[in-house]
CSV table of N, CA and C and ligand atoms in Angstrom, one decimal:
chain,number,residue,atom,x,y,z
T,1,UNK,N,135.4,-22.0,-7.4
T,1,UNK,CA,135.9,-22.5,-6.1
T,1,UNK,C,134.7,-22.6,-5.1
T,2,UNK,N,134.7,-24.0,-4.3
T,2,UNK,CA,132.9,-24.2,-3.5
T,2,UNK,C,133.9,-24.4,-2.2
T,3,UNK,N,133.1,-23.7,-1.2
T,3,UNK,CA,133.5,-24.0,-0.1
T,3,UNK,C,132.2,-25.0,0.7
T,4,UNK,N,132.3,-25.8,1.5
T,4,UNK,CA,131.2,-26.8,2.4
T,4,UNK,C,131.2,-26.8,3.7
T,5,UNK,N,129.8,-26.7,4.3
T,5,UNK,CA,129.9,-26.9,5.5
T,5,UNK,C,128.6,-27.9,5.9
T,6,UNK,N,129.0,-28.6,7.0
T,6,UNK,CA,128.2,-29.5,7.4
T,6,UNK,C,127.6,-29.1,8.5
T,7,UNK,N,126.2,-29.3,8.6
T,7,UNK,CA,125.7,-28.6,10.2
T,7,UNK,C,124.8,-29.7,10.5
T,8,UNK,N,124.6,-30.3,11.9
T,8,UNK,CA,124.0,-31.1,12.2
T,8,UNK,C,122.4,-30.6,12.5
T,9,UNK,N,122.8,-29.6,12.7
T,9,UNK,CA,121.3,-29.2,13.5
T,9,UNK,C,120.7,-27.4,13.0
T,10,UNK,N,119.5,-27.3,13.1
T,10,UNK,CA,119.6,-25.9,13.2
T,10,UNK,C,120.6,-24.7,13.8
T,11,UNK,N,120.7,-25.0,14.5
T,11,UNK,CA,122.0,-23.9,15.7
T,11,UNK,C,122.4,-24.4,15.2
T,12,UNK,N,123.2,-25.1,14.3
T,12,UNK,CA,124.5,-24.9,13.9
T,12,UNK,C,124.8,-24.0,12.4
T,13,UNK,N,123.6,-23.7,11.9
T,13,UNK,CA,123.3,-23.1,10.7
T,13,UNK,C,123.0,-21.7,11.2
T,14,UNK,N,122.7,-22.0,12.3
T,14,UNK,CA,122.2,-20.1,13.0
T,14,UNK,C,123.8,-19.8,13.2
T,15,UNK,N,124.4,-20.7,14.3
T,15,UNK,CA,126.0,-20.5,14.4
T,15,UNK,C,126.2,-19.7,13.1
T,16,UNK,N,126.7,-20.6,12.1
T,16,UNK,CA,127.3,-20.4,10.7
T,16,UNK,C,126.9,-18.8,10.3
T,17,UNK,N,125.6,-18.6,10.5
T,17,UNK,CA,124.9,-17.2,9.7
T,17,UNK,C,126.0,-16.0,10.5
T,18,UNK,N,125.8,-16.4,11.6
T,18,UNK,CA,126.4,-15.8,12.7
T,18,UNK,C,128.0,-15.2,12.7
T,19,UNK,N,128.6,-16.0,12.5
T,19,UNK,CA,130.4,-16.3,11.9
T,19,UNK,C,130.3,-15.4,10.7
T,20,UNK,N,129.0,-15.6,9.6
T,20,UNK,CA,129.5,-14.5,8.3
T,20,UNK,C,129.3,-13.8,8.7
T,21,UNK,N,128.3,-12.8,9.4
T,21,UNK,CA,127.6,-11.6,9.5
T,21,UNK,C,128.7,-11.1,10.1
T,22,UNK,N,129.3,-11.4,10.8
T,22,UNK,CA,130.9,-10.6,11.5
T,22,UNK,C,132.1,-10.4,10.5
T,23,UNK,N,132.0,-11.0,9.4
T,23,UNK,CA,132.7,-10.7,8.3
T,23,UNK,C,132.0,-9.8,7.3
T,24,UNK,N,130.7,-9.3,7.0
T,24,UNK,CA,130.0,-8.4,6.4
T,24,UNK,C,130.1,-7.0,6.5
T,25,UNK,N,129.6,-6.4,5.6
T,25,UNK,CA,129.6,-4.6,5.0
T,25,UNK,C,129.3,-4.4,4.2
T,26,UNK,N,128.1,-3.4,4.2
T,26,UNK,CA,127.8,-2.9,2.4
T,26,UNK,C,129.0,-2.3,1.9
T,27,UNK,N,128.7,-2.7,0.7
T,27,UNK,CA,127.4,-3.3,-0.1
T,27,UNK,C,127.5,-5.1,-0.1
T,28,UNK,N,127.7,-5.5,0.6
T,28,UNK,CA,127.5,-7.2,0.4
T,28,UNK,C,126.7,-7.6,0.1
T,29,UNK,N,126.3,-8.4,-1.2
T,29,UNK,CA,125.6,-9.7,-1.8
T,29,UNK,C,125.4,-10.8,-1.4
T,30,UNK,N,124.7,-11.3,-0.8
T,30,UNK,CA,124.6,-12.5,-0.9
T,30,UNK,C,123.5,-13.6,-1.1
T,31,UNK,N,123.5,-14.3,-2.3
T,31,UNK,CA,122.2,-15.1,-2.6
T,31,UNK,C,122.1,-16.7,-1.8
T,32,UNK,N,120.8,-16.8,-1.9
T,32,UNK,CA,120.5,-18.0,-1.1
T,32,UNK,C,119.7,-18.6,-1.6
T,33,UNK,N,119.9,-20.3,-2.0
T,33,UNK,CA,119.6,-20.9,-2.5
T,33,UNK,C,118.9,-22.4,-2.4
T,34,UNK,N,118.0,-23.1,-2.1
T,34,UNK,CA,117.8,-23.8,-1.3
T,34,UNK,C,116.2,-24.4,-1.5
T,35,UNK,N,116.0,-25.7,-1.4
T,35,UNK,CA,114.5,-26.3,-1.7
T,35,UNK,C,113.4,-25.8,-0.4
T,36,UNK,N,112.6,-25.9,-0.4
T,36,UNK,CA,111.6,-25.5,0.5
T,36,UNK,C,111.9,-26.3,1.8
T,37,UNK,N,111.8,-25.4,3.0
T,37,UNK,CA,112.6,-26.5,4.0
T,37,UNK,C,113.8,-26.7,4.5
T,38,UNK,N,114.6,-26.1,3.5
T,38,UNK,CA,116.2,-26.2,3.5
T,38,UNK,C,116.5,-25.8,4.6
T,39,UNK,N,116.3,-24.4,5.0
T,39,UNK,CA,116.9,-23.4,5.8
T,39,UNK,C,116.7,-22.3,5.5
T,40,UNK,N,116.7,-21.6,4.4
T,40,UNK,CA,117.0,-20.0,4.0
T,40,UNK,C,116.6,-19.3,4.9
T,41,UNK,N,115.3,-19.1,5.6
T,41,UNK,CA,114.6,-18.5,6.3
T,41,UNK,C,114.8,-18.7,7.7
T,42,UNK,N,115.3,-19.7,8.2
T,42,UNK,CA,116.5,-20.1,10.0
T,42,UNK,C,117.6,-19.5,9.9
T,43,UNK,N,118.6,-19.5,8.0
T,43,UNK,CA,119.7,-18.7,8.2
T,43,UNK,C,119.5,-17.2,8.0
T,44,UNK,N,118.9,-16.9,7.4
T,44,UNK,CA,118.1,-15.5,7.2
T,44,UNK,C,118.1,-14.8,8.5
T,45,UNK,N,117.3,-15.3,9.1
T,45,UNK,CA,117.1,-15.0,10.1
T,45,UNK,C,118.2,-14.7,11.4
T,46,UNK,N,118.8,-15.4,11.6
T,46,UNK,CA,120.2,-15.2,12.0
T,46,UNK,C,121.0,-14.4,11.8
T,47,UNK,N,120.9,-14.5,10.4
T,47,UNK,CA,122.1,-13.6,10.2
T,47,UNK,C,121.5,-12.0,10.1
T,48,UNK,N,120.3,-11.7,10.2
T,48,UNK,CA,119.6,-10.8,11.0
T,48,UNK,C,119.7,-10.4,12.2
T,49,UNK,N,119.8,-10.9,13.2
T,49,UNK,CA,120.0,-10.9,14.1
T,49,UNK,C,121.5,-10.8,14.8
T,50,UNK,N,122.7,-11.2,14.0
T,50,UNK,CA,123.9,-11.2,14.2
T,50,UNK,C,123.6,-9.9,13.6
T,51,UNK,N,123.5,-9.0,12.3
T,51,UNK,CA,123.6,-7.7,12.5
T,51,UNK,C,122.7,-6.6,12.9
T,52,UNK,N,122.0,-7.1,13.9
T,52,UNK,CA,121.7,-6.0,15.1
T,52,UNK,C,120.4,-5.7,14.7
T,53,UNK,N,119.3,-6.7,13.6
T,53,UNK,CA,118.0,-6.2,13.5
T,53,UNK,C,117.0,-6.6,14.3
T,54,UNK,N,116.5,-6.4,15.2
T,54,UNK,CA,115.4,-6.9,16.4
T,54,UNK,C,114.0,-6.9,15.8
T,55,UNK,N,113.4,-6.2,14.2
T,55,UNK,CA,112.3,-7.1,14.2
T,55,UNK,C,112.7,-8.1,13.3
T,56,UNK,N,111.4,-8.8,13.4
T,56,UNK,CA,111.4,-10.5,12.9
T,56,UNK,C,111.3,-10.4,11.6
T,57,UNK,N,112.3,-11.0,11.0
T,57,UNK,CA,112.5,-11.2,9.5
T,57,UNK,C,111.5,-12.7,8.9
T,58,UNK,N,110.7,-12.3,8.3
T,58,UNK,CA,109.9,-13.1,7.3
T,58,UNK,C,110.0,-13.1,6.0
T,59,UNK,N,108.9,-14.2,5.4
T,59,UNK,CA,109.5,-14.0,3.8
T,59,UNK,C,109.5,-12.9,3.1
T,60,UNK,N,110.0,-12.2,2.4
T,60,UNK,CA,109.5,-11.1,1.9
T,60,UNK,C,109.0,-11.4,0.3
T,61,UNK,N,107.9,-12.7,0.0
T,61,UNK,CA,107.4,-13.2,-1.0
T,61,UNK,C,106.9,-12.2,-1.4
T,62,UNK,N,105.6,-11.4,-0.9
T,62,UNK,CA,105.0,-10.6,-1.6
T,62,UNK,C,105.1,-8.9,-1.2
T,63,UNK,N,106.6,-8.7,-1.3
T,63,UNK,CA,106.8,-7.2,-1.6
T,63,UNK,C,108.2,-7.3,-2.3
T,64,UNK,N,108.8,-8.7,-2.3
T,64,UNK,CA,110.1,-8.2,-3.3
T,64,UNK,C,111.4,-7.8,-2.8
T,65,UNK,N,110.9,-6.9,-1.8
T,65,UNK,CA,112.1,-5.7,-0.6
T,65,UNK,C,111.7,-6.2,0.7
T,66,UNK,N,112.2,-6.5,1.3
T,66,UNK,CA,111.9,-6.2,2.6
T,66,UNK,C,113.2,-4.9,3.3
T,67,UNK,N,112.9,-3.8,3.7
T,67,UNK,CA,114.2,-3.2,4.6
T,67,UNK,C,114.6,-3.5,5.7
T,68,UNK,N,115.3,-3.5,6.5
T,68,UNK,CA,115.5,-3.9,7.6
T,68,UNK,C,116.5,-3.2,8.1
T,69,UNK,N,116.2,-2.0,9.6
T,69,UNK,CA,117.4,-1.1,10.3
T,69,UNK,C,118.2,-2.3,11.5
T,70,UNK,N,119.2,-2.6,11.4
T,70,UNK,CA,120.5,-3.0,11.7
T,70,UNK,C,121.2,-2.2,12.7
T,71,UNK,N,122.3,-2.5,13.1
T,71,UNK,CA,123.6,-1.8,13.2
T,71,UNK,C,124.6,-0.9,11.3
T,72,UNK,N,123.7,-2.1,10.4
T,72,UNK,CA,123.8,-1.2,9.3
T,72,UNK,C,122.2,-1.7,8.7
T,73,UNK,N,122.1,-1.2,7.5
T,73,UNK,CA,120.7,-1.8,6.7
T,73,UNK,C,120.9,-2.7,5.7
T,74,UNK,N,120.1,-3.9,6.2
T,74,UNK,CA,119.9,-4.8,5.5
T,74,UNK,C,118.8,-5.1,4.9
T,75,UNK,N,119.2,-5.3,3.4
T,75,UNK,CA,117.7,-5.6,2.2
T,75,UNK,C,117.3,-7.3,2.5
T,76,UNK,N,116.2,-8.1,2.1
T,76,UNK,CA,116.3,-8.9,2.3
T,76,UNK,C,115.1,-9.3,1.3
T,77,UNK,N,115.5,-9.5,0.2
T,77,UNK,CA,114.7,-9.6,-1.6
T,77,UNK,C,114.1,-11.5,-2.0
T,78,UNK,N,113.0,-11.2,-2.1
T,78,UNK,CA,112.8,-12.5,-2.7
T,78,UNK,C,112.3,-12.4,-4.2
T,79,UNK,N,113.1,-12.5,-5.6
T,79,UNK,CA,112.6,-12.4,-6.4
T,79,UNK,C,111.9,-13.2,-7.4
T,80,UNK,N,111.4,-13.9,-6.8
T,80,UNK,CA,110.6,-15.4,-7.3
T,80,UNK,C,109.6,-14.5,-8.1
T,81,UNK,N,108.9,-13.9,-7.7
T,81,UNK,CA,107.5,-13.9,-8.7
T,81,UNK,C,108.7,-12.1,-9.9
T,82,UNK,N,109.2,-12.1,-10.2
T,82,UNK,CA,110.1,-11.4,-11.3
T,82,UNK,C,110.5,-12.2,-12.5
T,83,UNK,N,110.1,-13.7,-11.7
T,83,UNK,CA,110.5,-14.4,-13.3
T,83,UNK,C,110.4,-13.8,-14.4
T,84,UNK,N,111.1,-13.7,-15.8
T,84,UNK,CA,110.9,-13.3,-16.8
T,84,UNK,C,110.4,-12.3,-17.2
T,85,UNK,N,110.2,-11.2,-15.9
T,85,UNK,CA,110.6,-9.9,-15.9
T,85,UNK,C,111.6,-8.9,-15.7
T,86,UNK,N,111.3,-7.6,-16.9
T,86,UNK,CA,112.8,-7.0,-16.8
T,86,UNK,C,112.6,-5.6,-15.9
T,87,UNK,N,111.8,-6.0,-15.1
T,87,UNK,CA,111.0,-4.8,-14.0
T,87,UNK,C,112.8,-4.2,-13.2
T,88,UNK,N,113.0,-2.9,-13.2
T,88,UNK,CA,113.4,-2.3,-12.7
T,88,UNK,C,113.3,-1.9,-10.7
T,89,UNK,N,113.9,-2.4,-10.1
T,89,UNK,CA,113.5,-2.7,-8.9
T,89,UNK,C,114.5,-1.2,-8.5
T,90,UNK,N,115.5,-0.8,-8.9
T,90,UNK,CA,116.3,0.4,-8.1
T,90,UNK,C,117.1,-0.8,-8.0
T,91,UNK,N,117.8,-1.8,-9.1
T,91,UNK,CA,119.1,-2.4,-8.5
T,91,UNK,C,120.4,-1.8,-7.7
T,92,UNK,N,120.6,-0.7,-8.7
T,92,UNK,CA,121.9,-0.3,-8.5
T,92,UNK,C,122.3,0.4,-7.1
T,93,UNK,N,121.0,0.9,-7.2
T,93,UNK,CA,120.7,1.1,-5.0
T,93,UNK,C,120.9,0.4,-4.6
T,94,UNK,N,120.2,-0.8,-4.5
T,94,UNK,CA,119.7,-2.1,-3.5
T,94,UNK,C,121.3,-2.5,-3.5
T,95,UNK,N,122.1,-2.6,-4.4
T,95,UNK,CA,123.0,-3.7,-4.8
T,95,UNK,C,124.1,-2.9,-4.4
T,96,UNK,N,124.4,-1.3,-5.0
T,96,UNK,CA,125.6,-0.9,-5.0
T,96,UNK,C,125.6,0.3,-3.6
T,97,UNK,N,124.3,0.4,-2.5
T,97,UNK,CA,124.2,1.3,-1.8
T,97,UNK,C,125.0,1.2,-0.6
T,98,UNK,N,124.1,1.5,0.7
T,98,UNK,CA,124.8,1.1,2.2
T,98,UNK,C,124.1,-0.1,2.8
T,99,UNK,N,123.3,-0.5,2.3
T,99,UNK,CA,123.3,-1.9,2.9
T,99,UNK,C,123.9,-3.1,2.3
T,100,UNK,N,123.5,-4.3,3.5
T,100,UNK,CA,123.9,-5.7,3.1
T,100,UNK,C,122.7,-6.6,2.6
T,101,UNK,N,122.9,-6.7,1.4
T,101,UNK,CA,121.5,-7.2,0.7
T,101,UNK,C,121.8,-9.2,0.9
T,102,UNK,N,120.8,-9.6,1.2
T,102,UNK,CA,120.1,-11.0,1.0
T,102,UNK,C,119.2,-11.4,-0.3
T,103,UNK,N,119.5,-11.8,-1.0
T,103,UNK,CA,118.5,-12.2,-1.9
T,103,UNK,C,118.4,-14.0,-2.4
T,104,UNK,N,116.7,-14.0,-2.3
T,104,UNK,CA,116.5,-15.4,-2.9
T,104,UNK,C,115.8,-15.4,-4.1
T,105,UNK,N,115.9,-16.4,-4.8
T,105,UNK,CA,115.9,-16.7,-6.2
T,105,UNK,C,116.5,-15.7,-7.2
T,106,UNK,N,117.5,-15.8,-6.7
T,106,UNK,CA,118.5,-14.8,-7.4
T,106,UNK,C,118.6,-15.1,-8.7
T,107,UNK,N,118.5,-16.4,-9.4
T,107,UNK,CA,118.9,-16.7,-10.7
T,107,UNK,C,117.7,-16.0,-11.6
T,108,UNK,N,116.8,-15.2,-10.9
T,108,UNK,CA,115.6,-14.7,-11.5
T,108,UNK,C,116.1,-13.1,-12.1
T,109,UNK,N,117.0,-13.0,-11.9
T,109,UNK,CA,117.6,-11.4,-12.0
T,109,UNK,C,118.8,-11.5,-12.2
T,110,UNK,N,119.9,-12.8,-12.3
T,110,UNK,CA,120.9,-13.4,-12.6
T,110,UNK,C,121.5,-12.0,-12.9
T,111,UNK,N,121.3,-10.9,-14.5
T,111,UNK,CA,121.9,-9.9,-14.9
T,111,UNK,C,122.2,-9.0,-14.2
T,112,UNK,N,121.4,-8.4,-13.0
T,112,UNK,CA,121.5,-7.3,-12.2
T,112,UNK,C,122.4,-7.5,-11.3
T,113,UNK,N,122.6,-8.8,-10.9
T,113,UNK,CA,123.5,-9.1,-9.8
T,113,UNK,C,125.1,-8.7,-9.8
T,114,UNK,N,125.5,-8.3,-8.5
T,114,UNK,CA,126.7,-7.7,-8.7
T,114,UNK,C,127.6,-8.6,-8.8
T,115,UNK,N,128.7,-8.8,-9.9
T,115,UNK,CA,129.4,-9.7,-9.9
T,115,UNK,C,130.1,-10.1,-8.7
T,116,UNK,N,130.4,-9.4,-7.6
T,116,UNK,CA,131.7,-10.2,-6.6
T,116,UNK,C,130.6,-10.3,-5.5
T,117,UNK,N,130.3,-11.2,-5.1
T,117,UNK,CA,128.9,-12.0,-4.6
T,117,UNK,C,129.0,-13.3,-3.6
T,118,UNK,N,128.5,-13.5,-2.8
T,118,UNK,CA,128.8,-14.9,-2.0
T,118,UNK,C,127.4,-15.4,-2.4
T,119,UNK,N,127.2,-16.6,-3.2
T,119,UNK,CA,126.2,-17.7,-3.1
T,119,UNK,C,126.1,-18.3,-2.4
T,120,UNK,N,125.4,-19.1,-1.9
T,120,UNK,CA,124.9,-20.0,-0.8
T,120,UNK,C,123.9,-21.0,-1.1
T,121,UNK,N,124.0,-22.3,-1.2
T,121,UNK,CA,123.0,-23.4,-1.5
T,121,UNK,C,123.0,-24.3,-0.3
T,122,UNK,N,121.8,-23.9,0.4
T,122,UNK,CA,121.4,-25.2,1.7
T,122,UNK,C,121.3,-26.9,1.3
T,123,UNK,N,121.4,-27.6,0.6
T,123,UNK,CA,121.4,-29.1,0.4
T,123,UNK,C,120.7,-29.4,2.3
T,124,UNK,N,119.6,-30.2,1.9
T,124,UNK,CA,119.0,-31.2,2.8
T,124,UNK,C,119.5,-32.3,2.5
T,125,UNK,N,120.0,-32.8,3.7
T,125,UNK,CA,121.2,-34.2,3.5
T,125,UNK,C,120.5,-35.4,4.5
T,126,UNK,N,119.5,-34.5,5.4
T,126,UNK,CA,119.1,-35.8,6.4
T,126,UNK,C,117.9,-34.6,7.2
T,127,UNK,N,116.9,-35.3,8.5
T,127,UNK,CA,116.0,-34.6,8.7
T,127,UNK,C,116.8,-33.5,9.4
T,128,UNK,N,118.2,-33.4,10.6
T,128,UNK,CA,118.3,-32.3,11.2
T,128,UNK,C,119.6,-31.9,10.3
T,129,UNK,N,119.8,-32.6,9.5
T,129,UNK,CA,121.5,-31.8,8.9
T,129,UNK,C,121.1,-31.4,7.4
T,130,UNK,N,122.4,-30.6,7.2
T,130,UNK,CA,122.3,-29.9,5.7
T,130,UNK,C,123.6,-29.3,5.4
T,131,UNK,N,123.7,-29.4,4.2
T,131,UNK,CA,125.3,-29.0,3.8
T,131,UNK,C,124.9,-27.9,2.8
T,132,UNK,N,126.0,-26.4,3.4
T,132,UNK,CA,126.0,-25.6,3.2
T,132,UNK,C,127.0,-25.5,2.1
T,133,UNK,N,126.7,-25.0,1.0
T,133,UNK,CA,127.8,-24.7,0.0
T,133,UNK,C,127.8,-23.0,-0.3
T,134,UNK,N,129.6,-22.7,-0.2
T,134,UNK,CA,129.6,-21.5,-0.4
T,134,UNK,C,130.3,-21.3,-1.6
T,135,UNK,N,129.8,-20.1,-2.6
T,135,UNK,CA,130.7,-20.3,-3.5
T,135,UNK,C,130.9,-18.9,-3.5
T,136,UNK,N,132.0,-18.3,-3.1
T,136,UNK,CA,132.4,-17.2,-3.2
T,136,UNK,C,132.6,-15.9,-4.5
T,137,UNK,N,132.3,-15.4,-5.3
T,137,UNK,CA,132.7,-14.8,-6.6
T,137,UNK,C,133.6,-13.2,-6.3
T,138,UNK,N,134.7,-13.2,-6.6
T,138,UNK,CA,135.4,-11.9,-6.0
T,138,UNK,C,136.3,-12.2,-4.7
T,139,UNK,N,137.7,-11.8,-4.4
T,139,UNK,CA,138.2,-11.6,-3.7
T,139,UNK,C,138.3,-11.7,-2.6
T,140,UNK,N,137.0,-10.4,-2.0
T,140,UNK,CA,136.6,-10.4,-0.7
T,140,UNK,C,135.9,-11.6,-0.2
T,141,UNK,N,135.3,-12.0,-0.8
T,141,UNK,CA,134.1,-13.0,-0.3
T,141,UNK,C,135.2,-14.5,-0.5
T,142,UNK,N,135.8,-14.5,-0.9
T,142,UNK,CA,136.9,-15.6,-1.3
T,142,UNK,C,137.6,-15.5,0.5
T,143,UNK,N,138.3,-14.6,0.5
T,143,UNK,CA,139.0,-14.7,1.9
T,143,UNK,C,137.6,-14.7,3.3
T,144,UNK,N,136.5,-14.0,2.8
T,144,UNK,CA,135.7,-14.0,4.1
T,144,UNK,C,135.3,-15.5,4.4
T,145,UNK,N,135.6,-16.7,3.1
T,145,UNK,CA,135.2,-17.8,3.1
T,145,UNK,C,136.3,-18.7,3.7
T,146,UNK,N,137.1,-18.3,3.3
T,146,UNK,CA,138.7,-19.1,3.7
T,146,UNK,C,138.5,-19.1,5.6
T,147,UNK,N,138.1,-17.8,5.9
T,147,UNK,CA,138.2,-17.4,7.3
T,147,UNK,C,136.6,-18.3,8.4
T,148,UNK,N,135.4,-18.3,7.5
T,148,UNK,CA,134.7,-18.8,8.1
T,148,UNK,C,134.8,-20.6,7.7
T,149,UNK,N,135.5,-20.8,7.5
T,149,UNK,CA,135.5,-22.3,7.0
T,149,UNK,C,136.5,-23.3,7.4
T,150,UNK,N,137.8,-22.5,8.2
T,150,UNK,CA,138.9,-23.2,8.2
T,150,UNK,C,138.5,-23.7,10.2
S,201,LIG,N1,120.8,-28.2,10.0
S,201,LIG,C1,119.7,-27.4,9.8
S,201,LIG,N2,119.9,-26.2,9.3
S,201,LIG,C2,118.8,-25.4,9.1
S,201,LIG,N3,117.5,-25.7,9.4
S,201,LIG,C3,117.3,-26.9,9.9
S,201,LIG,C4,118.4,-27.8,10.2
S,201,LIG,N4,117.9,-29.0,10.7
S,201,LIG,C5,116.6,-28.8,10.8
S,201,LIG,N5,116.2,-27.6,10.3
S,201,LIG,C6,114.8,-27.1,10.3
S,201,LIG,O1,114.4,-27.0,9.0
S,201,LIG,C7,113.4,-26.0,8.8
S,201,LIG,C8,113.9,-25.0,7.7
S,201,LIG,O2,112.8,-24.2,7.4
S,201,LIG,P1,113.0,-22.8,6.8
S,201,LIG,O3,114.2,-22.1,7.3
S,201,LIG,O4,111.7,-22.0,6.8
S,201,LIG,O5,113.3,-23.2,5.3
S,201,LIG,P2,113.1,-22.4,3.9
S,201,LIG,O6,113.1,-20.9,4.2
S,201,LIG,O7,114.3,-22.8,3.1
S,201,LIG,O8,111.9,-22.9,3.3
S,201,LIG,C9,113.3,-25.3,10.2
S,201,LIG,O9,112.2,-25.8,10.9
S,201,LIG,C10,114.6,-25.7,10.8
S,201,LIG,O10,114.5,-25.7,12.3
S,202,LIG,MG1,111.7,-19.4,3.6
């Protein structure tokens, strides 16, 4: 089941980050998916800032983890350079602990990932718009989708 959203502009993708993050709680998953440019890092960011992180969230390309203190704690993972490694990061922490984890290039760790999960793929559709696809996996994330979408 894919849920869509259309946003014309940046603020409207910050909006959107904004709307989930009031539906979140660890342990929440959520990967992010998107071509260079898309967004990840506008909605990232956002949705940082909707849960109560005040420093500036950047790529976390070259540490893998980034932590971040919140109103709760949020991880925020880019596992791009793990390709084809079976390196032991402390999944079961990161994934099954007290924070709300973010991760990009998720399909690089596909196995670790916790099954009930919200994906997310930015689509660039034009220079200011982009369609958000949500694909919910698990229950929770199914209704958190119903609720941000209708
Ligand atoms: N509808 C939109 N949603 C998100 N970003 C948008 C949108 N329209 C324009 N942009 C711009 O596209 C760029 C996205 O960059 P960034 O978030 O760094 O992408 P990524 O992290 O995926 O490489 C930003 O400059 C942002 O302002
Ligand atoms: Mg980025």
């Amino acid at each position: 089941m894919k849920f869509t959203i259309d946003t014309a502009a940046a603020s409207e993708t910050q909006d959107f980050a904004e709307r989930l993050a009031a539906h979140l709680a660890p342990p929440d998953v959520i990967t992010l998916e998107g071509d260079l440019g898309a967004g990840k890092t506008t909605f990232a960011q956002a949705l940082a800032r909707a849960l109560g992180v005040t420093r500036t969230v950047s790529s976390p390309t070259f540490t893998i983890v980034k932590q971040y203190e919140g109103k709760v704690p949020l991880n925020h993972l880019d596992v791009y350079r793990l390709e084809g490694s079976d390196e032991d990061f402390g999944w079961d922490e990161l994934f099954y602990g007290d924070a709300i984890t973010l991760v990009e290039w998720a399909q690089f760790i596909q196995d670790e990932l916790p099954e009930d999960r919200l994906d997310i793929r930015i689509l660039r559709t034009g220079e200011t718009s982009r369609l958000l696809e949500l694909e919910p996996h698990g229950i929770h994330f199914k209704t958190i989708c119903e609720a941000i979408t209708k």
